[in-house]
Coordinates of N, CA and C in Angstrom, one line a residue:
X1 N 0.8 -1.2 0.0 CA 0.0 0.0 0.0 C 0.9 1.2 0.0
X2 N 0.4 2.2 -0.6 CA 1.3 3.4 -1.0 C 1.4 4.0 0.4
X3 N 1.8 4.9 0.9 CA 1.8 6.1 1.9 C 0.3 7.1 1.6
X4 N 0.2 7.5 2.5 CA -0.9 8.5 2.7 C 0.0 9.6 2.7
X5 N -0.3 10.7 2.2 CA 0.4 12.0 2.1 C -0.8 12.9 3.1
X6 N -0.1 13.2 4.6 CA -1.3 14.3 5.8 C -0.5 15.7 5.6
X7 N -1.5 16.8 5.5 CA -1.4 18.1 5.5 C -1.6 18.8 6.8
X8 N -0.9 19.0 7.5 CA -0.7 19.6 8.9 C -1.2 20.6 9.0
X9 N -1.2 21.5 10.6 CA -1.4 22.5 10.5 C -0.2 23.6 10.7
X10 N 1.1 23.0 10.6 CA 2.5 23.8 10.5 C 2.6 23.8 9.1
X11 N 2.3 22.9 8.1 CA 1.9 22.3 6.5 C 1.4 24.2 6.4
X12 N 0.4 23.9 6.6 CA -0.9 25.6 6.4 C -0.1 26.8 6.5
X13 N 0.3 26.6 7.9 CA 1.2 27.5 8.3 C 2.5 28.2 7.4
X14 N 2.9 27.2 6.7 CA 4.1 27.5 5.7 C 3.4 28.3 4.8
X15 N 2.4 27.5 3.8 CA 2.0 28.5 3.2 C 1.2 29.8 3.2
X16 N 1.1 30.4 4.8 CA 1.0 31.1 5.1 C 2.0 32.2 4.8
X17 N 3.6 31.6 5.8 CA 4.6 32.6 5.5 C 5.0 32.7 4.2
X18 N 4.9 31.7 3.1 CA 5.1 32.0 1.7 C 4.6 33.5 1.3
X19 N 3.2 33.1 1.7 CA 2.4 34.3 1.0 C 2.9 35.6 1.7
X20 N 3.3 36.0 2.9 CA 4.0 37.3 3.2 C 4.6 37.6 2.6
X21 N 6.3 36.4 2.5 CA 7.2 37.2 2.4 C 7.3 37.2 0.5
X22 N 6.3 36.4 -0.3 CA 6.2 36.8 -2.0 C 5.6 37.7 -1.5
X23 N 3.7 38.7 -1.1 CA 3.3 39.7 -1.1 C 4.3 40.6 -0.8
X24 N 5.0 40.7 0.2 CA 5.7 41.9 0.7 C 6.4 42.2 -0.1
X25 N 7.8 41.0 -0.4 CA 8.8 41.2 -1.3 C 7.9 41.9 -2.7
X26 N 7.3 41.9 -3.3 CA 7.1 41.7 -4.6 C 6.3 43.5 -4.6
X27 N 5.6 43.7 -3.2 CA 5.4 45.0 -3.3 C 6.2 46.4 -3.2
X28 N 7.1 46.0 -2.0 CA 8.0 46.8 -1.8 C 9.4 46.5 -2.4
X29 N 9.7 45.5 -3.1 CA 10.9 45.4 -4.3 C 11.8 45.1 -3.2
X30 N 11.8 44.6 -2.1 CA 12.6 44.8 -1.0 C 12.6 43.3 -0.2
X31 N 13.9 42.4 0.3 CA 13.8 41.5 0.4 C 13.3 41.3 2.1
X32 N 12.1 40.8 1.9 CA 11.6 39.7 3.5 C 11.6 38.4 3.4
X33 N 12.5 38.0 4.9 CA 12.4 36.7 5.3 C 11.6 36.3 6.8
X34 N 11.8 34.7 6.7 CA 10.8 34.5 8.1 C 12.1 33.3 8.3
X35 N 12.0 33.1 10.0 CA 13.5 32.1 10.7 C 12.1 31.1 10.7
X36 N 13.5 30.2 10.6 CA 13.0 28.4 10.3 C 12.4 27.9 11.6
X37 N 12.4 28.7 12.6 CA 12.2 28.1 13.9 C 10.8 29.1 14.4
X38 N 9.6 28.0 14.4 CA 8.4 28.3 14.9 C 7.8 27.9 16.4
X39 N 7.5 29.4 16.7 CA 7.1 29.3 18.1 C 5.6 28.7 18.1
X40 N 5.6 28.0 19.6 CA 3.8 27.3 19.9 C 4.1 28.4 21.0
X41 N 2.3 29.2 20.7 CA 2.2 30.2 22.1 C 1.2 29.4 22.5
X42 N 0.7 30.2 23.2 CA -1.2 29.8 23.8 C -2.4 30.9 23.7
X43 N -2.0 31.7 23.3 CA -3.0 32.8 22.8 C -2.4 33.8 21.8
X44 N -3.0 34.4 21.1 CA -2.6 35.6 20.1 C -3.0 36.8 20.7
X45 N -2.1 37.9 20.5 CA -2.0 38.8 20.8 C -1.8 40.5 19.8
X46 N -2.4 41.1 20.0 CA -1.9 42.4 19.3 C -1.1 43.4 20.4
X47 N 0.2 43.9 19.6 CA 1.2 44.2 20.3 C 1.3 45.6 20.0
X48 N 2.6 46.4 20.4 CA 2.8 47.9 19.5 C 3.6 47.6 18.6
X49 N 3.5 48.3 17.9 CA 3.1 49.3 17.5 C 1.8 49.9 16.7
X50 N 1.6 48.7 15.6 CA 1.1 48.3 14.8 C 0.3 47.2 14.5
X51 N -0.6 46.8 15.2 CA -1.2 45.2 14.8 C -2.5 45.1 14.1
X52 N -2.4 44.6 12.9 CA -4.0 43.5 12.1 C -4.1 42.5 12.3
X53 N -5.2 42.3 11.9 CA -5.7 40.8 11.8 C -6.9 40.7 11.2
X54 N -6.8 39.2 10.7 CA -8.3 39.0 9.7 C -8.7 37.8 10.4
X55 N -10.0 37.4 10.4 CA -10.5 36.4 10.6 C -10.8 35.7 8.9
X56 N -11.0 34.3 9.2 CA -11.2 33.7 7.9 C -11.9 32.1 8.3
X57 N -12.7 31.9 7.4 CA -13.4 30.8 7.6 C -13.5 29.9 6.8
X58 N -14.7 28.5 6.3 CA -15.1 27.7 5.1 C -14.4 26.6 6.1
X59 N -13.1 26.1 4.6 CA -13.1 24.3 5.1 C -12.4 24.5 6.6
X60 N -11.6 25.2 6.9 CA -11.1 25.7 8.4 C -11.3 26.9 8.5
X61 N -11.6 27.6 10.2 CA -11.2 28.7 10.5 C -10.3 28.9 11.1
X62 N -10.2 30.1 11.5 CA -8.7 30.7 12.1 C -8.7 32.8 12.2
X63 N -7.4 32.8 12.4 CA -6.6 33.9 12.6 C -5.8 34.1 12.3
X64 N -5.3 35.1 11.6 CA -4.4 35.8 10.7 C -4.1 36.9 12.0
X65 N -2.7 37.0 12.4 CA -2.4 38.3 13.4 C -0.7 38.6 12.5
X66 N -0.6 40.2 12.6 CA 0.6 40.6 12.0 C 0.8 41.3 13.3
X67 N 2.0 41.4 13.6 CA 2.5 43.0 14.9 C 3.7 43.6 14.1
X68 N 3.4 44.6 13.9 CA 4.6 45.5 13.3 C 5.5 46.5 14.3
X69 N 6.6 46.4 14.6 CA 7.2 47.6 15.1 C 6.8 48.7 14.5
X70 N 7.4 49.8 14.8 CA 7.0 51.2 14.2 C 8.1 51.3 13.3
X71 N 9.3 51.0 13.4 CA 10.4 50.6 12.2 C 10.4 49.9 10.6
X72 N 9.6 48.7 11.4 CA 8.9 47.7 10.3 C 7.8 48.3 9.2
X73 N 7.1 49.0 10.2 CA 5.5 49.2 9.4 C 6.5 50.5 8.6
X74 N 7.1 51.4 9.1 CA 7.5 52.7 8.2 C 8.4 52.2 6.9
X75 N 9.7 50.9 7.5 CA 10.3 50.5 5.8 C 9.3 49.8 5.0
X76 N 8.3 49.0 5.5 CA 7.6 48.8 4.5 C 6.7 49.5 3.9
X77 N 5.9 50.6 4.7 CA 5.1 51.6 3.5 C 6.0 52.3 3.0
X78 N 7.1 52.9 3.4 CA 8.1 53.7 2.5 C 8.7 53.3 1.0
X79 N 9.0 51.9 0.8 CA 9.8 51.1 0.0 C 8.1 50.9 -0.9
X80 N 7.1 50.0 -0.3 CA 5.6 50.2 -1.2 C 4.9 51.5 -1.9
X81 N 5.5 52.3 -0.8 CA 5.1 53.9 -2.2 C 6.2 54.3 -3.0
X82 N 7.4 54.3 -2.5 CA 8.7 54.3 -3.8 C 7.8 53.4 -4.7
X83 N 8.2 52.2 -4.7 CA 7.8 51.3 -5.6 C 6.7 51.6 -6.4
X84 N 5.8 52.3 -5.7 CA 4.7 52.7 -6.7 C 4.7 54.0 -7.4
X85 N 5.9 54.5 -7.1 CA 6.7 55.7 -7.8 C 5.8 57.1 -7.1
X86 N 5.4 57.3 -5.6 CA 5.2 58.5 -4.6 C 6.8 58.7 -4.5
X87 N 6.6 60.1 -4.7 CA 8.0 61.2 -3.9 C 8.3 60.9 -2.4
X88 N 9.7 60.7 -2.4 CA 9.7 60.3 -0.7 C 9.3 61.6 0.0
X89 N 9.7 62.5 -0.3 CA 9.0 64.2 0.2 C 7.6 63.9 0.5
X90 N 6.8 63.2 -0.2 CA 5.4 63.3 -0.3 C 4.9 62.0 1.0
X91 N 5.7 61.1 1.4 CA 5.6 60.5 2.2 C 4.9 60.7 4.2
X92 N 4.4 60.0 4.6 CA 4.0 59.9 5.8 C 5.5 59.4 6.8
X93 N 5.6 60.3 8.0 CA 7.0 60.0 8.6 C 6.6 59.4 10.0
X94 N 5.5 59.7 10.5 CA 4.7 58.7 11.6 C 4.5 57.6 11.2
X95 N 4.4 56.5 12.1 CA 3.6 55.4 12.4 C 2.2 55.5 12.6
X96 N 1.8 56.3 13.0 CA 0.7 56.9 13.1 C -0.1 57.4 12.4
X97 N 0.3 57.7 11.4 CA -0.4 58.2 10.0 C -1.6 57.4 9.7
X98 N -2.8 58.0 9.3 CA -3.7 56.7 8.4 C -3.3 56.4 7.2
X99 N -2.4 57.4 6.3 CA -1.9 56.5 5.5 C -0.9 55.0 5.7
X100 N 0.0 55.6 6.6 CA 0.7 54.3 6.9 C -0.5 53.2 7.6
X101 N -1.2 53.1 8.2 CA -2.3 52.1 8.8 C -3.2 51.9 7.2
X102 N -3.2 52.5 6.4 CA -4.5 52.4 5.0 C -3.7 51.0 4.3
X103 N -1.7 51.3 4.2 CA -1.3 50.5 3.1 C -0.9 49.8 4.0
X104 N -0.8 49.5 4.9 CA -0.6 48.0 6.0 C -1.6 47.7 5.9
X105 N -2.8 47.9 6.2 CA -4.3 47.1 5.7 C -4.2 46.5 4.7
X106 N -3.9 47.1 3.6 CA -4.3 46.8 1.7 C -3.2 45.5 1.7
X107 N -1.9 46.0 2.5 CA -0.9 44.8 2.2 C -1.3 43.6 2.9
X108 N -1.9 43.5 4.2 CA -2.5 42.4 5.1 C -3.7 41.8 4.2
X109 N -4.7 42.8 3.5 CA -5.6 42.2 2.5 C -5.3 41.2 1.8
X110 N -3.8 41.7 0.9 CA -3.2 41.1 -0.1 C -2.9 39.6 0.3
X111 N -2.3 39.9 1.4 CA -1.0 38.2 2.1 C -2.3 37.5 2.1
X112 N -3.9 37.8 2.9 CA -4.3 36.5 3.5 C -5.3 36.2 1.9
X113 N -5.3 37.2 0.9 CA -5.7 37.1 -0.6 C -5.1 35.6 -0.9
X114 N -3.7 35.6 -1.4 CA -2.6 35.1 -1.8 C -3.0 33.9 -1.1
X115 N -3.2 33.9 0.3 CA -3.0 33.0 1.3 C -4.0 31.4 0.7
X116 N -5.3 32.6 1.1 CA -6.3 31.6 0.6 C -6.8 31.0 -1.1
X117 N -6.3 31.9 -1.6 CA -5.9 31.4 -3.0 C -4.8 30.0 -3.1
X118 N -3.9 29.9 -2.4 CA -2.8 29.1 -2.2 C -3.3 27.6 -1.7
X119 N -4.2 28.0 -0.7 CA -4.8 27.0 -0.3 C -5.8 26.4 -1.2
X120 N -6.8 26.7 -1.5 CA -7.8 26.0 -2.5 C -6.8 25.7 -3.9
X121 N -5.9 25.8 -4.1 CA -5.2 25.9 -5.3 C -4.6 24.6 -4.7
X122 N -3.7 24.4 -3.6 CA -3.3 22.9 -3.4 C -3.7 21.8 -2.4
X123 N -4.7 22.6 -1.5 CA -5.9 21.2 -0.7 C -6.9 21.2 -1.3
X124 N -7.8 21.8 -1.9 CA -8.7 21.8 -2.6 C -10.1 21.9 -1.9
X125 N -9.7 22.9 -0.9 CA -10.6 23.2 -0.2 C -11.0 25.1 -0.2
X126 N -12.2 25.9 0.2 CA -12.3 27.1 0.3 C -12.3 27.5 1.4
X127 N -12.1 28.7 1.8 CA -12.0 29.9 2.7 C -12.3 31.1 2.6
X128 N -12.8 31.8 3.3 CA -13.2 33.2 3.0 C -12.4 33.6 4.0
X129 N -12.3 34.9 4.0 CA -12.0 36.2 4.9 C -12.3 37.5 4.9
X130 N -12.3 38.1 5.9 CA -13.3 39.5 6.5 C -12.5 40.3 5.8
X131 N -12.4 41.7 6.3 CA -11.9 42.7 6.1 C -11.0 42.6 7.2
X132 N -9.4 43.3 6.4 CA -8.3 43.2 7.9 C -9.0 44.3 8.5
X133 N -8.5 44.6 9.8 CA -8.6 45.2 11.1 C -7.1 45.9 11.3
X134 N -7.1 46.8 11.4 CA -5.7 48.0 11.6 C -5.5 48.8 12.5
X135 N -4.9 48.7 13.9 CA -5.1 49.1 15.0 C -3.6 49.7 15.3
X136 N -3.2 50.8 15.5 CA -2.2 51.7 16.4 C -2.6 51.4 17.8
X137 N -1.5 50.3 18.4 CA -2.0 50.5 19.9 C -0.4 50.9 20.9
X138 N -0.4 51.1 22.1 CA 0.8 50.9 22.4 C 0.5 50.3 23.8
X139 N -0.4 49.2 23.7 CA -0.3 48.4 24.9 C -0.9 47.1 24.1
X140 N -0.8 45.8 25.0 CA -0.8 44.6 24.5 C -2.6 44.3 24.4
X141 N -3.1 43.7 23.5 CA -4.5 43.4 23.2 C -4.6 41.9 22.7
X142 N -5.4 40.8 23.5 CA -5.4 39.5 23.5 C -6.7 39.5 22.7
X143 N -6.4 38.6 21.1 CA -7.3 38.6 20.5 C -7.5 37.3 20.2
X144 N -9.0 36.5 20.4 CA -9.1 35.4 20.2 C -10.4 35.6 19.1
X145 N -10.7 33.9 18.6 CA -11.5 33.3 17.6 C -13.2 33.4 18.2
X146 N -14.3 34.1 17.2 CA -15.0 34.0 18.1 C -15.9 32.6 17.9
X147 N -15.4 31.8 17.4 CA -16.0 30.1 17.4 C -15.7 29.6 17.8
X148 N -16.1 28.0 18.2 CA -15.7 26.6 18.1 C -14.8 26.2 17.9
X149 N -13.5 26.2 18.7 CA -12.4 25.3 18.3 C -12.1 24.4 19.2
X150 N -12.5 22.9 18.4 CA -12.0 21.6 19.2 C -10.8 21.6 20.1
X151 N -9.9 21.7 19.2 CA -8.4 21.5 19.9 C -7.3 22.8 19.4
X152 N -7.8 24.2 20.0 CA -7.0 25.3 19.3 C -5.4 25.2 19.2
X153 N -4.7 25.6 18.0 CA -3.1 25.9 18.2 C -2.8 27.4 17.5
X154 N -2.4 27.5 18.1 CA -1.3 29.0 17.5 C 0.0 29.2 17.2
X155 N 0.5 30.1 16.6 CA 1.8 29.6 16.8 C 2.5 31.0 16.1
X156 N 3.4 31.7 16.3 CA 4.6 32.3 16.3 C 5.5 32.5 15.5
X157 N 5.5 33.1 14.0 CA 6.8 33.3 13.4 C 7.8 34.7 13.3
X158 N 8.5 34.6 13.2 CA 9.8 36.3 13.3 C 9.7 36.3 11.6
X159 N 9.5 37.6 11.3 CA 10.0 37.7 10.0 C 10.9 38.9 10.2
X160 N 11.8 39.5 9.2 CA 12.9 40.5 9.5 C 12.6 40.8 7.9
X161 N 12.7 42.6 7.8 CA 12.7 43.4 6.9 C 14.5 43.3 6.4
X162 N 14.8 44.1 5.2 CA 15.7 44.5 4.3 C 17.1 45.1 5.5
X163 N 16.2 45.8 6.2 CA 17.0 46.8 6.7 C 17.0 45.7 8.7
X164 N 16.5 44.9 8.4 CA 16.9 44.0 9.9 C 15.9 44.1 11.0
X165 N 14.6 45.2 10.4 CA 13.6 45.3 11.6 C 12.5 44.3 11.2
X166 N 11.8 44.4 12.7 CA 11.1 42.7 13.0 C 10.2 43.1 12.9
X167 N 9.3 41.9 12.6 CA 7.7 41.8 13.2 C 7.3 40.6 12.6
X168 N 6.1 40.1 13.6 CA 5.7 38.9 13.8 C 4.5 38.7 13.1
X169 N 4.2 37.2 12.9 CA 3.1 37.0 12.4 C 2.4 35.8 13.4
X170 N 1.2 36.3 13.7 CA 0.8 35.0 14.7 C -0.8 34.0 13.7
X171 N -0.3 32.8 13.8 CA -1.6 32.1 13.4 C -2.3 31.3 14.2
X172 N -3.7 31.3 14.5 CA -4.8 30.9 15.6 C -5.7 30.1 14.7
X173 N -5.5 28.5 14.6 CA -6.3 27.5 13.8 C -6.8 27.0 15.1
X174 N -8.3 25.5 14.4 CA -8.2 24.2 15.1 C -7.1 23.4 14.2
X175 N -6.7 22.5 15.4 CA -5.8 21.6 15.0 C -6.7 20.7 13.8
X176 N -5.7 20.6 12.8 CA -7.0 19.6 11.6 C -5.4 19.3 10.9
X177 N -5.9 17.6 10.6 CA -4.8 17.2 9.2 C -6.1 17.2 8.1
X178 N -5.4 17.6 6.6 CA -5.7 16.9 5.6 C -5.2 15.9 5.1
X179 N -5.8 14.9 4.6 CA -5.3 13.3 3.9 C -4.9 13.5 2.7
X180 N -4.5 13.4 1.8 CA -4.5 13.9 0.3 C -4.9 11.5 -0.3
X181 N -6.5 11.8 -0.3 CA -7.2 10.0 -0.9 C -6.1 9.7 -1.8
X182 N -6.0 10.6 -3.0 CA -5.7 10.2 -4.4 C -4.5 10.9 -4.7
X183 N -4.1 11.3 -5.6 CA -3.1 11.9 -6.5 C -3.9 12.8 -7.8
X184 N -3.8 13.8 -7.5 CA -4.6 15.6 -8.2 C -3.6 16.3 -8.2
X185 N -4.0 16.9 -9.6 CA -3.1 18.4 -9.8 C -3.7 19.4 -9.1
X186 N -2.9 20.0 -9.0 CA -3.8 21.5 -8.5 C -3.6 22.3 -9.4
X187 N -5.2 23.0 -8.9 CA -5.7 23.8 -10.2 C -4.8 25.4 -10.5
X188 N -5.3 25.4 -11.9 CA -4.2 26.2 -12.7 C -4.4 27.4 -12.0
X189 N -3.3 28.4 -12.1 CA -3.3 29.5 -11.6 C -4.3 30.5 -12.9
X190 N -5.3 31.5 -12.5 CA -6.3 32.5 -13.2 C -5.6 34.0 -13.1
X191 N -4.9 33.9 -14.7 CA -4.3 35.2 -15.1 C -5.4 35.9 -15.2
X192 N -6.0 37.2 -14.8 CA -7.1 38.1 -14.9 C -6.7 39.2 -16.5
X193 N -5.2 39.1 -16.6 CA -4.7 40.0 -17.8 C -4.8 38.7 -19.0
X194 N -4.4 37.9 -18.4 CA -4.5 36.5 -19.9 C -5.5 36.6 -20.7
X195 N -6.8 36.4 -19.8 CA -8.2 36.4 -20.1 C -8.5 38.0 -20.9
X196 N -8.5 38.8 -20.1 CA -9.0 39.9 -20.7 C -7.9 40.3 -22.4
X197 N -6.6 39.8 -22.3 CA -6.4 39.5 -23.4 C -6.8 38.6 -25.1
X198 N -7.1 37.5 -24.1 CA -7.3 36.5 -25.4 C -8.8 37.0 -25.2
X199 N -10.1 37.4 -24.8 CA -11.1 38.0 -25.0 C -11.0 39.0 -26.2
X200 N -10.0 39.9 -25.9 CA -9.8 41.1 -27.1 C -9.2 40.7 -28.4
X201 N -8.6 39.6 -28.4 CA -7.8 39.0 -29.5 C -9.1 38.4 -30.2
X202 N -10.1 37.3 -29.4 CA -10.8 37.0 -30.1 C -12.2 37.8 -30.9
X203 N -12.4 39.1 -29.7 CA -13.2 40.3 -30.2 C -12.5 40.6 -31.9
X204 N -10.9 40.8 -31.9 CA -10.8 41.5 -33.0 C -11.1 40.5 -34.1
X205 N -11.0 39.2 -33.7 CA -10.7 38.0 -35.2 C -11.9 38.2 -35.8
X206 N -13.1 37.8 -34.7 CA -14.1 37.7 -35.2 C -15.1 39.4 -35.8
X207 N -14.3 40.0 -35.5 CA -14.8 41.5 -36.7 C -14.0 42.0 -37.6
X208 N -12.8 40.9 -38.0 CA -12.2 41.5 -39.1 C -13.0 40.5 -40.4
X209 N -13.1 41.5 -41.4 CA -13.8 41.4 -43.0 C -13.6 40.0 -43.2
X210 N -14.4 38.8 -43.8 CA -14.1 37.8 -44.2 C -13.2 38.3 -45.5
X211 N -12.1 37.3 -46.3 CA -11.7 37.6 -46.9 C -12.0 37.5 -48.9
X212 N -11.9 38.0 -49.7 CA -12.7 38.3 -50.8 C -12.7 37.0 -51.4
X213 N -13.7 36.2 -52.0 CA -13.8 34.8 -52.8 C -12.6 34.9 -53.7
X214 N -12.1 33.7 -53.7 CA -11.2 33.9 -55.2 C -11.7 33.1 -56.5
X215 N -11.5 33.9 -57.6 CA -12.3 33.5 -58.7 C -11.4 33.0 -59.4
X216 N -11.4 31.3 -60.0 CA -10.9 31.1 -61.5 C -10.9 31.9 -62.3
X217 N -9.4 32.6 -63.1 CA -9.6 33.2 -64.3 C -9.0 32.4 -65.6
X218 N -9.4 32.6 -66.4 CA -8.8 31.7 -67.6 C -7.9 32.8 -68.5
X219 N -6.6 33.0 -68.3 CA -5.8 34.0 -68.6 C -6.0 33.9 -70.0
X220 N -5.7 32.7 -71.3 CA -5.5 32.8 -72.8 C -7.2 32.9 -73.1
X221 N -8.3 33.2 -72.1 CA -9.3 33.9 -73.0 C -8.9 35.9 -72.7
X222 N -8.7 35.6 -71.3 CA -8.6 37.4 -71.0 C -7.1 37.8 -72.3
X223 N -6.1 37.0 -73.0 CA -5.1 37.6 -73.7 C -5.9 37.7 -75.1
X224 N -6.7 36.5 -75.8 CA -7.5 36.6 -77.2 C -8.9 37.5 -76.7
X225 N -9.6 38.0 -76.1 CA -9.9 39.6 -75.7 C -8.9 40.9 -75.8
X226 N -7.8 41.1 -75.4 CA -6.9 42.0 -75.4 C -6.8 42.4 -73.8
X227 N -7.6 41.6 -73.0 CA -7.7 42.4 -71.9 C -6.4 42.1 -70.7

């Protein structure tokens, strides 16, 4: 009998940290990593400077928590509006700013986007999720799930910006394995520019002029005419 291939919930977790540090990196042009070494806490927490979180639901629920230093949250919107070609003059220099809180939202949007896309793409299961939550605090805030969890785990990763400042990502599941029955591809990734491409390609084929019939000519009558 072959092996059973089980999907963990540290499994989940990975592709969790995937999706930060491609969202981040890929927004801010700027390299983020996460250390190989994951902490088990016992509750989630929002910390200072900077903490979101989304809730998300379907085949599992859970908790998405980010804590940003005030270091962290400022290289990363700084390097996200370069990259989007804003004047650094024109930039927000607080942590405090709602712009800096508006593009930490949009980017936390983005990760647990990616996230849950990642997942239906290789367990083949769905998930939704809320709107993140964007909070300036400078005292500690214990945030739990407001469901049902059999056997809760959480757990603790360090990520470190370009320039060496930290911040954390906490995840708050029920403990669950997936079994993988069979052997399945996972489904193709949906280019939104592909589509709206070959849509317009096919718009133009089908409105360009059919092309003119071609007629048999019999050249040695059109030469004994003169024509």
């Amino acid at each position: 009998m072959r092996k059973t291939e089980i999907v963990t919930t540290d499994d989940i977790l990975l592709v969790l940290c995937k999706s930060v540090t491609g969202v981040l990196a890929s927004a801010t042009a700027s390299d983020i990593n996460y250390s190989a070494m994951v902490q088990k806490i016992n509750k989630t927490c929002l910390k200072p400077d900077i903490g979101c979180f989304v809730l998300f639901d379907g085949g599992f629920s859970g908790l998405v928590l980010i804590n940003f230093s005030a270091a962290a949250a400022l290289e990363i919107y700084h390097n996200y509006m370069v990259n989007m070609g804003i004047p650094k003059e024109e930039l927000a220099t607080m942590h405090t700013s709602d712009d800096v809180g508006n593009v930490m939202g949009e980017l936390m949007n983005q990760i647990v986007g990616d996230f849950t896309g990642a997942i239906g793409k290789e367990l083949h299961t769905s998930i939704t999720q809320n709107q993140p939550k964007m909070l300036t605090i400078n005292k500690q805030v214990v945030v739990s799930i407001d469901t049902n969890l059999d056997r809760p785990q959480a757990r603790r990763v360090t990520f470190t910006t370009e320039k060496h400042n930290i911040f954390y990502l906490e995840l708050a599941m029920d403990k669950t394995e997936f079994i993988k029955l069979h052997d399945f591809d996972p489904k193709a990734d949906v280019d939104p520019d592909q589509i709206i491409s070959d849509t317009q390609n096919n718009q133009k084929a089908s409105d360009k002029p059919a092309p003119a019939p071609t007629v048999d000519i019999d050249q040695d009558l059109l030469d004994e005419l003169g024509i």
